[in-house]
């Protein structure tokens, strides 16, 4: 155990403060499901945006970034940097539409947009598929990171870690509701950022690293600093750069980066005060998530290449750990052992904050599906609000228990990331088009989910056993996207469209751009320049994030000329974006 009494004291104070803040909203959360799951639809943009950032700042995120950097250099982060395109698309095309829809959960969208028994089935199927199975996989990946951090710093066995995490998180999430989750997320985000910066500071201060200058000049690191992969190795270029930018951002469904928005992102948009708060919340989330946070994690990952150059060196440093846990993502918690006491406690608290934030959001989100889209819709439609709140709290406990079991099976963060990408491969284009093309129907989505999930199961558990092996996860992703997209497109054109009355009601309520709807419903003229303005804002938003991200990197590398160029570009891009948004 690397923590002393001072560290434990810091951790205890932080834990008490966080849980107390969350529980302060328990009474208000008990007023009804509207308060428990949507906080009365009256939350401001800065709380909602920060909450989304805190949720994506999980204990597994720095581990994943470390895994990517150690395997593919800084450019390996394009596997998730590419999702900037998705996030900005959601900001300027879909955030207003979600808030305008007025549904209780994003799953409720299906009976608003589609008709008949297929829509009813889709709502129930999607609620269980995402709210239980997919959600459990995400939380398990988060718990896996907690297992590794606890194993390195505390010497705690995996079973003990998941037990403590499950009990504490379930008690907190089941009590406070969404308002408690998002308000607490603000504190969690601040603490987590302080912890990440502190971890980077002391990683650079390690004697074998020698500060920023020593880091960027070290032979283990120098060839891994480029923001772009080496085009001498086309296999890597395709895997970590071209596929994410050309295919992954629109074709895969991944939490926090869903094409068109969805999951806990849609939940936050639905809880916003109005449409403008929804848009600005989404913009702040994308800027903070992709441009503000990554560099502390990247610096720690690069420093770990000097301190722990190989997996054997990590295994030698932590002989008490299960060998199956010694993967490249372990390097991040392995670097934390060099922090001084007191600060070590704060960093551990920040990682606990990240864990709590992510799990509490996913538990509240998943429980909203179980309660509103399954239990109330199909099993018990006429119960009291107090009854539904009880079911929500019981669902929370059940979800965290399932996640704990799956977490004990996983081995590394990248494994979980690739499984989740494969499960959602090929479904993303539907989520972009269903708002703007009347022909998509419930059978389109059912086909996409069934096919993508079947392909993911095949690649994960079957294809090697039967001797049909594909060379890499990237090729598997492309196969998944191609087969799934072709399947749902054929099903769309082969089945009856949604009833005209339902399409008309949806269009009149949500008011999407008229193109793509004129053949089926009475449409209104688009606002002058509305589509063009959204496209311009989308491109400017992506440019803003990337110029800030890379400008920060150049400054850390000591290249002040390039950093200055990026800073000037970011200023003009940000000014232009502000003017477009005002229009």
GROMACS .gro file of C-alpha atoms in nm, residues 104-504:
model
  401
  104UNK     CA    1  -3.863   1.169  -2.136
  105UNK     CA    2  -3.570   0.954  -2.255
  106UNK     CA    3  -3.407   0.925  -2.595
  107UNK     CA    4  -3.565   0.578  -2.617
  108UNK     CA    5  -3.905   0.749  -2.603
  109UNK     CA    6  -3.807   0.896  -2.942
  110UNK     CA    7  -3.900   0.568  -3.111
  111UNK     CA    8  -4.273   0.588  -3.052
  112UNK     CA    9  -4.261   0.957  -3.143
  113UNK     CA   10  -4.086   0.893  -3.475
  114UNK     CA   11  -4.208   0.544  -3.576
  115UNK     CA   12  -4.543   0.365  -3.573
  116UNK     CA   13  -4.706   0.031  -3.500
  117UNK     CA   14  -4.583  -0.278  -3.323
  118UNK     CA   15  -4.229  -0.247  -3.462
  119UNK     CA   16  -4.193   0.091  -3.285
  120UNK     CA   17  -4.323  -0.057  -2.959
  121UNK     CA   18  -4.088  -0.354  -2.988
  122UNK     CA   19  -3.796  -0.127  -3.078
  123UNK     CA   20  -3.853   0.087  -2.769
  124UNK     CA   21  -3.847  -0.215  -2.538
  125UNK     CA   22  -3.562  -0.386  -2.720
  126UNK     CA   23  -3.345  -0.075  -2.735
  127UNK     CA   24  -3.408   0.005  -2.369
  128UNK     CA   25  -3.285  -0.338  -2.260
  129UNK     CA   26  -3.008  -0.357  -2.521
  130UNK     CA   27  -2.859  -0.019  -2.431
  131UNK     CA   28  -2.981   0.040  -2.077
  132UNK     CA   29  -2.872  -0.301  -1.953
  133UNK     CA   30  -2.627  -0.489  -2.179
  134UNK     CA   31  -2.440  -0.200  -2.342
  135UNK     CA   32  -2.450   0.010  -2.028
  136UNK     CA   33  -2.313  -0.273  -1.817
  137UNK     CA   34  -2.022  -0.317  -2.061
  138UNK     CA   35  -1.932   0.051  -2.029
  139UNK     CA   36  -1.946   0.048  -1.649
  140UNK     CA   37  -1.743  -0.272  -1.641
  141UNK     CA   38  -1.464  -0.101  -1.837
  142UNK     CA   39  -1.470   0.182  -1.584
  143UNK     CA   40  -1.454  -0.061  -1.293
  144UNK     CA   41  -1.165  -0.243  -1.460
  145UNK     CA   42  -0.962   0.078  -1.442
  146UNK     CA   43  -1.055   0.106  -1.075
  147UNK     CA   44  -0.935  -0.249  -1.020
  148UNK     CA   45  -0.595  -0.169  -1.169
  149UNK     CA   46  -0.554   0.157  -0.980
  150UNK     CA   47  -0.652  -0.005  -0.650
  151UNK     CA   48  -0.421  -0.298  -0.721
  152UNK     CA   49  -0.120  -0.072  -0.783
  153UNK     CA   50  -0.174   0.190  -0.513
  154UNK     CA   51  -0.363   0.003  -0.243
  155UNK     CA   52  -0.276  -0.361  -0.300
  156UNK     CA   53  -0.647  -0.451  -0.298
  157UNK     CA   54  -0.774  -0.762  -0.472
  158UNK     CA   55  -1.012  -0.714  -0.769
  159UNK     CA   56  -1.309  -0.871  -0.588
  160UNK     CA   57  -1.273  -0.633  -0.295
  161UNK     CA   58  -1.243  -0.333  -0.527
  162UNK     CA   59  -1.559  -0.402  -0.725
  163UNK     CA   60  -1.751  -0.477  -0.404
  164UNK     CA   61  -1.662  -0.143  -0.245
  165UNK     CA   62  -1.720   0.049  -0.570
  166UNK     CA   63  -2.056  -0.117  -0.629
  167UNK     CA   64  -2.188  -0.053  -0.278
  168UNK     CA   65  -2.079   0.311  -0.253
  169UNK     CA   66  -2.183   0.410  -0.604
  170UNK     CA   67  -2.520   0.235  -0.587
  171UNK     CA   68  -2.605   0.404  -0.257
  172UNK     CA   69  -2.512   0.749  -0.391
  173UNK     CA   70  -2.675   0.715  -0.734
  174UNK     CA   71  -2.996   0.563  -0.605
  175UNK     CA   72  -3.047   0.852  -0.364
  176UNK     CA   73  -2.966   1.177  -0.543
  177UNK     CA   74  -3.118   1.156  -0.892
  178UNK     CA   75  -2.992   1.353  -1.193
  179UNK     CA   76  -2.977   1.690  -1.015
  180UNK     CA   77  -2.748   1.548  -0.748
  181UNK     CA   78  -2.540   1.373  -1.014
  182UNK     CA   79  -2.480   1.682  -1.230
  183UNK     CA   80  -2.416   1.925  -0.942
  184UNK     CA   81  -2.171   1.684  -0.785
  185UNK     CA   82  -2.010   1.637  -1.127
  186UNK     CA   83  -1.890   1.998  -1.116
  187UNK     CA   84  -1.689   1.926  -0.801
  188UNK     CA   85  -1.575   1.594  -0.943
  189UNK     CA   86  -1.451   1.758  -1.264
  190UNK     CA   87  -1.249   2.022  -1.078
  191UNK     CA   88  -1.095   1.761  -0.850
  192UNK     CA   89  -1.021   1.526  -1.138
  193UNK     CA   90  -0.850   1.800  -1.340
  194UNK     CA   91  -0.636   1.904  -1.042
  195UNK     CA   92  -0.539   1.541  -0.993
  196UNK     CA   93  -0.455   1.491  -1.360
  197UNK     CA   94  -0.235   1.802  -1.373
  198UNK     CA   95  -0.061   1.699  -1.049
  199UNK     CA   96   0.006   1.351  -1.189
  200UNK     CA   97   0.159   1.503  -1.503
  201UNK     CA   98   0.371   1.749  -1.303
  202UNK     CA   99   0.532   1.477  -1.092
  203UNK     CA  100   0.567   1.239  -1.385
  204UNK     CA  101   0.778   1.504  -1.558
  205UNK     CA  102   0.968   1.565  -1.233
  206UNK     CA  103   1.083   1.202  -1.216
  207UNK     CA  104   1.467   1.188  -1.222
  208UNK     CA  105   1.476   0.962  -1.527
  209UNK     CA  106   1.242   1.195  -1.722
  210UNK     CA  107   1.405   1.533  -1.652
  211UNK     CA  108   1.113   1.768  -1.719
  212UNK     CA  109   0.955   1.861  -2.049
  213UNK     CA  110   1.288   1.912  -2.222
  214UNK     CA  111   1.414   1.573  -2.111
  215UNK     CA  112   1.085   1.409  -2.206
  216UNK     CA  113   1.065   1.532  -2.565
  217UNK     CA  114   1.434   1.458  -2.632
  218UNK     CA  115   1.441   1.107  -2.483
  219UNK     CA  116   1.487   0.835  -2.748
  220UNK     CA  117   1.194   0.633  -2.608
  221UNK     CA  118   0.965   0.931  -2.666
  222UNK     CA  119   1.103   1.147  -2.948
  223UNK     CA  120   0.959   0.933  -3.228
  224UNK     CA  121   0.614   0.919  -3.063
  225UNK     CA  122   0.542   1.292  -3.040
  226UNK     CA  123   0.396   1.355  -3.384
  227UNK     CA  124   0.026   1.442  -3.405
  228UNK     CA  125   0.006   1.240  -3.726
  229UNK     CA  126   0.113   0.878  -3.771
  230UNK     CA  127   0.413   0.800  -3.988
  231UNK     CA  128   0.297   0.757  -4.346
  232UNK     CA  129   0.580   0.511  -4.394
  233UNK     CA  130   0.361   0.260  -4.210
  234UNK     CA  131   0.030   0.260  -4.393
  235UNK     CA  132  -0.119  -0.010  -4.174
  236UNK     CA  133  -0.092   0.221  -3.872
  237UNK     CA  134  -0.209   0.524  -4.071
  238UNK     CA  135  -0.523   0.342  -4.177
  239UNK     CA  136  -0.593   0.202  -3.830
  240UNK     CA  137  -0.546   0.510  -3.613
  241UNK     CA  138  -0.605   0.800  -3.853
  242UNK     CA  139  -0.788   0.735  -4.179
  243UNK     CA  140  -1.053   0.496  -4.050
  244UNK     CA  141  -1.145   0.710  -3.746
  245UNK     CA  142  -1.173   1.025  -3.962
  246UNK     CA  143  -1.339   0.868  -4.265
  247UNK     CA  144  -1.560   0.596  -4.115
  248UNK     CA  145  -1.565   0.567  -3.739
  249UNK     CA  146  -1.709   0.909  -3.645
  250UNK     CA  147  -2.036   0.858  -3.838
  251UNK     CA  148  -2.071   0.481  -3.841
  252UNK     CA  149  -2.027   0.372  -3.479
  253UNK     CA  150  -2.234   0.433  -3.169
  254UNK     CA  151  -2.014   0.508  -2.867
  255UNK     CA  152  -2.131   0.668  -2.538
  256UNK     CA  153  -2.063   1.042  -2.530
  257UNK     CA  154  -1.998   1.045  -2.906
  258UNK     CA  155  -2.321   0.906  -3.049
  259UNK     CA  156  -2.394   1.022  -3.405
  260UNK     CA  157  -2.688   1.257  -3.362
  261UNK     CA  158  -2.668   1.241  -2.984
  262UNK     CA  159  -2.814   0.979  -2.755
  263UNK     CA  160  -2.773   0.810  -2.419
  264UNK     CA  161  -2.665   1.032  -2.133
  265UNK     CA  162  -2.585   1.313  -2.381
  266UNK     CA  163  -2.949   1.321  -2.493
  267UNK     CA  164  -3.056   1.301  -2.127
  268UNK     CA  165  -2.857   1.618  -2.054
  269UNK     CA  166  -3.000   1.794  -2.360
  270UNK     CA  167  -3.353   1.699  -2.256
  271UNK     CA  168  -3.285   1.841  -1.907
  272UNK     CA  169  -3.170   2.181  -2.041
  273UNK     CA  170  -3.366   2.500  -1.969
  274UNK     CA  171  -3.425   2.563  -2.338
  275UNK     CA  172  -3.283   2.491  -2.682
  276UNK     CA  173  -3.005   2.750  -2.657
  277UNK     CA  174  -2.882   2.607  -2.327
  278UNK     CA  175  -2.878   2.263  -2.492
  279UNK     CA  176  -2.661   2.389  -2.782
  280UNK     CA  177  -2.413   2.579  -2.563
  281UNK     CA  178  -2.390   2.287  -2.317
  282UNK     CA  179  -2.295   2.057  -2.603
  283UNK     CA  180  -2.039   2.306  -2.737
  284UNK     CA  181  -1.874   2.347  -2.395
  285UNK     CA  182  -1.862   1.969  -2.353
  286UNK     CA  183  -1.679   1.918  -2.681
  287UNK     CA  184  -1.426   2.196  -2.623
  288UNK     CA  185  -1.348   2.083  -2.270
  289UNK     CA  186  -1.347   1.711  -2.348
  290UNK     CA  187  -1.121   1.717  -2.654
  291UNK     CA  188  -0.916   2.038  -2.622
  292UNK     CA  189  -0.875   2.102  -2.247
  293UNK     CA  190  -0.823   1.763  -2.085
  294UNK     CA  191  -0.604   1.529  -2.291
  295UNK     CA  192  -0.253   1.669  -2.241
  296UNK     CA  193  -0.200   1.580  -1.873
  297UNK     CA  194  -0.282   1.219  -1.956
  298UNK     CA  195  -0.060   1.221  -2.266
  299UNK     CA  196   0.237   1.359  -2.070
  300UNK     CA  197   0.204   1.085  -1.809
  301UNK     CA  198   0.180   0.823  -2.083
  302UNK     CA  199   0.494   0.953  -2.254
  303UNK     CA  200   0.684   0.967  -1.925
  304UNK     CA  201   0.584   0.608  -1.854
  305UNK     CA  202   0.773   0.501  -2.167
  306UNK     CA  203   1.091   0.614  -1.992
  307UNK     CA  204   1.013   0.482  -1.643
  308UNK     CA  205   0.849   0.156  -1.755
  309UNK     CA  206   0.971   0.097  -2.112
  310UNK     CA  207   0.832  -0.258  -2.131
  311UNK     CA  208   0.557  -0.470  -1.979
  312UNK     CA  209   0.824  -0.678  -1.808
  313UNK     CA  210   0.954  -0.370  -1.629
  314UNK     CA  211   0.603  -0.302  -1.496
  315UNK     CA  212   0.556  -0.662  -1.390
  316UNK     CA  213   0.888  -0.645  -1.207
  317UNK     CA  214   0.786  -0.323  -1.029
  318UNK     CA  215   0.451  -0.469  -0.914
  319UNK     CA  216   0.507  -0.840  -0.854
  320UNK     CA  217   0.194  -0.869  -0.637
  321UNK     CA  218  -0.041  -0.797  -0.930
  322UNK     CA  219  -0.217  -1.066  -1.129
  323UNK     CA  220  -0.008  -1.104  -1.451
  324UNK     CA  221  -0.326  -1.079  -1.662
  325UNK     CA  222  -0.365  -0.717  -1.546
  326UNK     CA  223  -0.017  -0.612  -1.660
  327UNK     CA  224  -0.098  -0.439  -1.989
  328UNK     CA  225   0.006  -0.101  -2.127
  329UNK     CA  226  -0.294   0.070  -1.969
  330UNK     CA  227  -0.150  -0.019  -1.627
  331UNK     CA  228   0.128   0.236  -1.685
  332UNK     CA  229  -0.091   0.530  -1.581
  333UNK     CA  230  -0.162   0.412  -1.225
  334UNK     CA  231   0.195   0.280  -1.210
  335UNK     CA  232   0.322   0.639  -1.254
  336UNK     CA  233   0.115   0.764  -0.961
  337UNK     CA  234   0.329   0.587  -0.702
  338UNK     CA  235   0.588   0.866  -0.731
  339UNK     CA  236   0.354   1.136  -0.598
  340UNK     CA  237   0.427   1.278  -0.252
  341UNK     CA  238   0.192   1.186   0.030
  342UNK     CA  239  -0.106   1.414   0.067
  343UNK     CA  240  -0.103   1.490  -0.303
  344UNK     CA  241  -0.118   1.117  -0.369
  345UNK     CA  242  -0.435   1.106  -0.163
  346UNK     CA  243  -0.579   1.393  -0.367
  347UNK     CA  244  -0.496   1.222  -0.697
  348UNK     CA  245  -0.652   0.897  -0.575
  349UNK     CA  246  -0.954   1.104  -0.472
  350UNK     CA  247  -0.964   1.256  -0.820
  351UNK     CA  248  -0.965   0.911  -0.975
  352UNK     CA  249  -1.238   0.807  -0.735
  353UNK     CA  250  -1.423   1.121  -0.844
  354UNK     CA  251  -1.392   1.022  -1.207
  355UNK     CA  252  -1.514   0.672  -1.127
  356UNK     CA  253  -1.809   0.802  -0.924
  357UNK     CA  254  -1.908   1.055  -1.189
  358UNK     CA  255  -1.914   0.807  -1.473
  359UNK     CA  256  -2.087   0.527  -1.287
  360UNK     CA  257  -2.349   0.754  -1.131
  361UNK     CA  258  -2.438   0.899  -1.472
  362UNK     CA  259  -2.463   0.560  -1.637
  363UNK     CA  260  -2.665   0.418  -1.351
  364UNK     CA  261  -2.915   0.705  -1.362
  365UNK     CA  262  -2.932   0.686  -1.742
  366UNK     CA  263  -2.973   0.307  -1.748
  367UNK     CA  264  -3.234   0.314  -1.473
  368UNK     CA  265  -3.436   0.572  -1.671
  369UNK     CA  266  -3.462   0.320  -1.957
  370UNK     CA  267  -3.560   0.036  -1.726
  371UNK     CA  268  -3.826   0.241  -1.547
  372UNK     CA  269  -3.979   0.464  -1.816
  373UNK     CA  270  -3.928   0.261  -2.132
  374UNK     CA  271  -3.984  -0.090  -1.998
  375UNK     CA  272  -4.146  -0.102  -1.656
  376UNK     CA  273  -4.389   0.191  -1.679
  377UNK     CA  274  -4.453   0.153  -2.052
  378UNK     CA  275  -4.517  -0.222  -2.061
  379UNK     CA  276  -4.545  -0.374  -1.714
  380UNK     CA  277  -4.700  -0.127  -1.466
  381UNK     CA  278  -4.834   0.184  -1.643
  382UNK     CA  279  -5.058   0.318  -1.366
  383UNK     CA  280  -4.846   0.313  -1.052
  384UNK     CA  281  -4.761   0.609  -0.828
  385UNK     CA  282  -4.451   0.821  -0.870
  386UNK     CA  283  -4.319   0.688  -0.539
  387UNK     CA  284  -4.350   0.336  -0.678
  388UNK     CA  285  -4.149   0.425  -0.990
  389UNK     CA  286  -3.880   0.593  -0.780
  390UNK     CA  287  -3.847   0.270  -0.579
  391UNK     CA  288  -3.812   0.068  -0.900
  392UNK     CA  289  -3.550   0.317  -1.024
  393UNK     CA  290  -3.344   0.268  -0.711
  394UNK     CA  291  -3.370  -0.111  -0.729
  395UNK     CA  292  -3.270  -0.098  -1.097
  396UNK     CA  293  -2.964   0.104  -1.003
  397UNK     CA  294  -2.849  -0.166  -0.761
  398UNK     CA  295  -2.905  -0.440  -1.019
  399UNK     CA  296  -2.711  -0.262  -1.293
  400UNK     CA  297  -2.406  -0.195  -1.078
  401UNK     CA  298  -2.402  -0.560  -0.963
  402UNK     CA  299  -2.398  -0.683  -1.324
  403UNK     CA  300  -2.121  -0.438  -1.414
  404UNK     CA  301  -1.908  -0.565  -1.126
  405UNK     CA  302  -1.930  -0.922  -1.257
  406UNK     CA  303  -1.831  -0.824  -1.613
  407UNK     CA  304  -1.543  -0.607  -1.486
  408UNK     CA  305  -1.376  -0.913  -1.337
  409UNK     CA  306  -1.368  -1.073  -1.684
  410UNK     CA  307  -1.204  -0.786  -1.880
  411UNK     CA  308  -0.826  -0.746  -1.901
  412UNK     CA  309  -0.751  -0.403  -2.050
  413UNK     CA  310  -0.919  -0.072  -2.140
  414UNK     CA  311  -0.842  -0.096  -2.514
  415UNK     CA  312  -1.012  -0.436  -2.525
  416UNK     CA  313  -1.329  -0.284  -2.383
  417UNK     CA  314  -1.308   0.016  -2.620
  418UNK     CA  315  -1.280  -0.208  -2.927
  419UNK     CA  316  -1.567  -0.433  -2.813
  420UNK     CA  317  -1.794  -0.131  -2.769
  421UNK     CA  318  -1.699   0.011  -3.109
  422UNK     CA  319  -1.766  -0.323  -3.275
  423UNK     CA  320  -2.107  -0.363  -3.109
  424UNK     CA  321  -2.217  -0.025  -3.248
  425UNK     CA  322  -2.045  -0.057  -3.588
  426UNK     CA  323  -2.272   0.041  -3.877
  427UNK     CA  324  -2.558   0.180  -3.668
  428UNK     CA  325  -2.443   0.542  -3.658
  429UNK     CA  326  -2.566   0.650  -4.001
  430UNK     CA  327  -2.924   0.567  -3.903
  431UNK     CA  328  -2.903   0.798  -3.600
  432UNK     CA  329  -2.789   1.082  -3.827
  433UNK     CA  330  -3.048   1.027  -4.101
  434UNK     CA  331  -3.361   0.936  -3.906
  435UNK     CA  332  -3.424   1.304  -3.822
  436UNK     CA  333  -3.397   1.412  -4.187
  437UNK     CA  334  -3.514   1.120  -4.406
  438UNK     CA  335  -3.876   1.014  -4.373
  439UNK     CA  336  -3.816   0.668  -4.524
  440UNK     CA  337  -3.621   0.528  -4.228
  441UNK     CA  338  -3.853   0.320  -4.009
  442UNK     CA  339  -3.847   0.103  -3.699
  443UNK     CA  340  -3.740  -0.204  -3.896
  444UNK     CA  341  -3.428  -0.014  -4.012
  445UNK     CA  342  -3.310   0.028  -3.654
  446UNK     CA  343  -3.406  -0.323  -3.546
  447UNK     CA  344  -3.207  -0.469  -3.835
  448UNK     CA  345  -2.904  -0.251  -3.761
  449UNK     CA  346  -2.893  -0.347  -3.393
  450UNK     CA  347  -2.942  -0.718  -3.449
  451UNK     CA  348  -2.684  -0.740  -3.726
  452UNK     CA  349  -2.419  -0.524  -3.554
  453UNK     CA  350  -2.453  -0.713  -3.226
  454UNK     CA  351  -2.435  -1.050  -3.403
  455UNK     CA  352  -2.121  -0.947  -3.590
  456UNK     CA  353  -1.959  -0.826  -3.267
  457UNK     CA  354  -2.032  -1.158  -3.097
  458UNK     CA  355  -1.893  -1.344  -3.400
  459UNK     CA  356  -1.566  -1.151  -3.400
  460UNK     CA  357  -1.522  -1.163  -3.023
  461UNK     CA  358  -1.604  -1.527  -2.953
  462UNK     CA  359  -1.656  -1.736  -3.269
  463UNK     CA  360  -1.448  -1.648  -3.574
  464UNK     CA  361  -1.113  -1.775  -3.442
  465UNK     CA  362  -1.269  -2.100  -3.322
  466UNK     CA  363  -1.401  -2.182  -3.670
  467UNK     CA  364  -1.080  -2.079  -3.846
  468UNK     CA  365  -1.211  -1.761  -4.013
  469UNK     CA  366  -0.971  -1.495  -3.887
  470UNK     CA  367  -0.943  -1.131  -3.991
  471UNK     CA  368  -0.606  -0.957  -3.948
  472UNK     CA  369  -0.701  -0.672  -3.712
  473UNK     CA  370  -0.972  -0.494  -3.513
  474UNK     CA  371  -0.982  -0.226  -3.787
  475UNK     CA  372  -1.070  -0.479  -4.055
  476UNK     CA  373  -1.331  -0.627  -3.826
  477UNK     CA  374  -1.478  -0.278  -3.775
  478UNK     CA  375  -1.496  -0.219  -4.152
  479UNK     CA  376  -1.667  -0.553  -4.206
  480UNK     CA  377  -1.912  -0.469  -3.929
  481UNK     CA  378  -1.988  -0.125  -4.072
  482UNK     CA  379  -2.028  -0.252  -4.429
  483UNK     CA  380  -2.249  -0.551  -4.350
  484UNK     CA  381  -2.465  -0.365  -4.099
  485UNK     CA  382  -2.514  -0.059  -4.322
  486UNK     CA  383  -2.607  -0.273  -4.622
  487UNK     CA  384  -2.847  -0.480  -4.410
  488UNK     CA  385  -3.044  -0.190  -4.263
  489UNK     CA  386  -3.059  -0.007  -4.596
  490UNK     CA  387  -3.207  -0.312  -4.770
  491UNK     CA  388  -3.453  -0.362  -4.485
  492UNK     CA  389  -3.556   0.006  -4.503
  493UNK     CA  390  -3.648  -0.013  -4.871
  494UNK     CA  391  -3.812  -0.354  -4.829
  495UNK     CA  392  -4.054  -0.263  -4.548
  496UNK     CA  393  -4.349  -0.028  -4.518
  497UNK     CA  394  -4.270   0.330  -4.416
  498UNK     CA  395  -4.394   0.487  -4.094
  499UNK     CA  396  -4.760   0.593  -4.096
  500UNK     CA  397  -4.807   0.936  -4.250
  501UNK     CA  398  -4.996   1.070  -3.947
  502UNK     CA  399  -4.705   0.979  -3.717
  503UNK     CA  400  -4.454   1.135  -3.954
  504UNK     CA  401  -4.660   1.454  -3.972
   0.00000   0.00000   0.00000
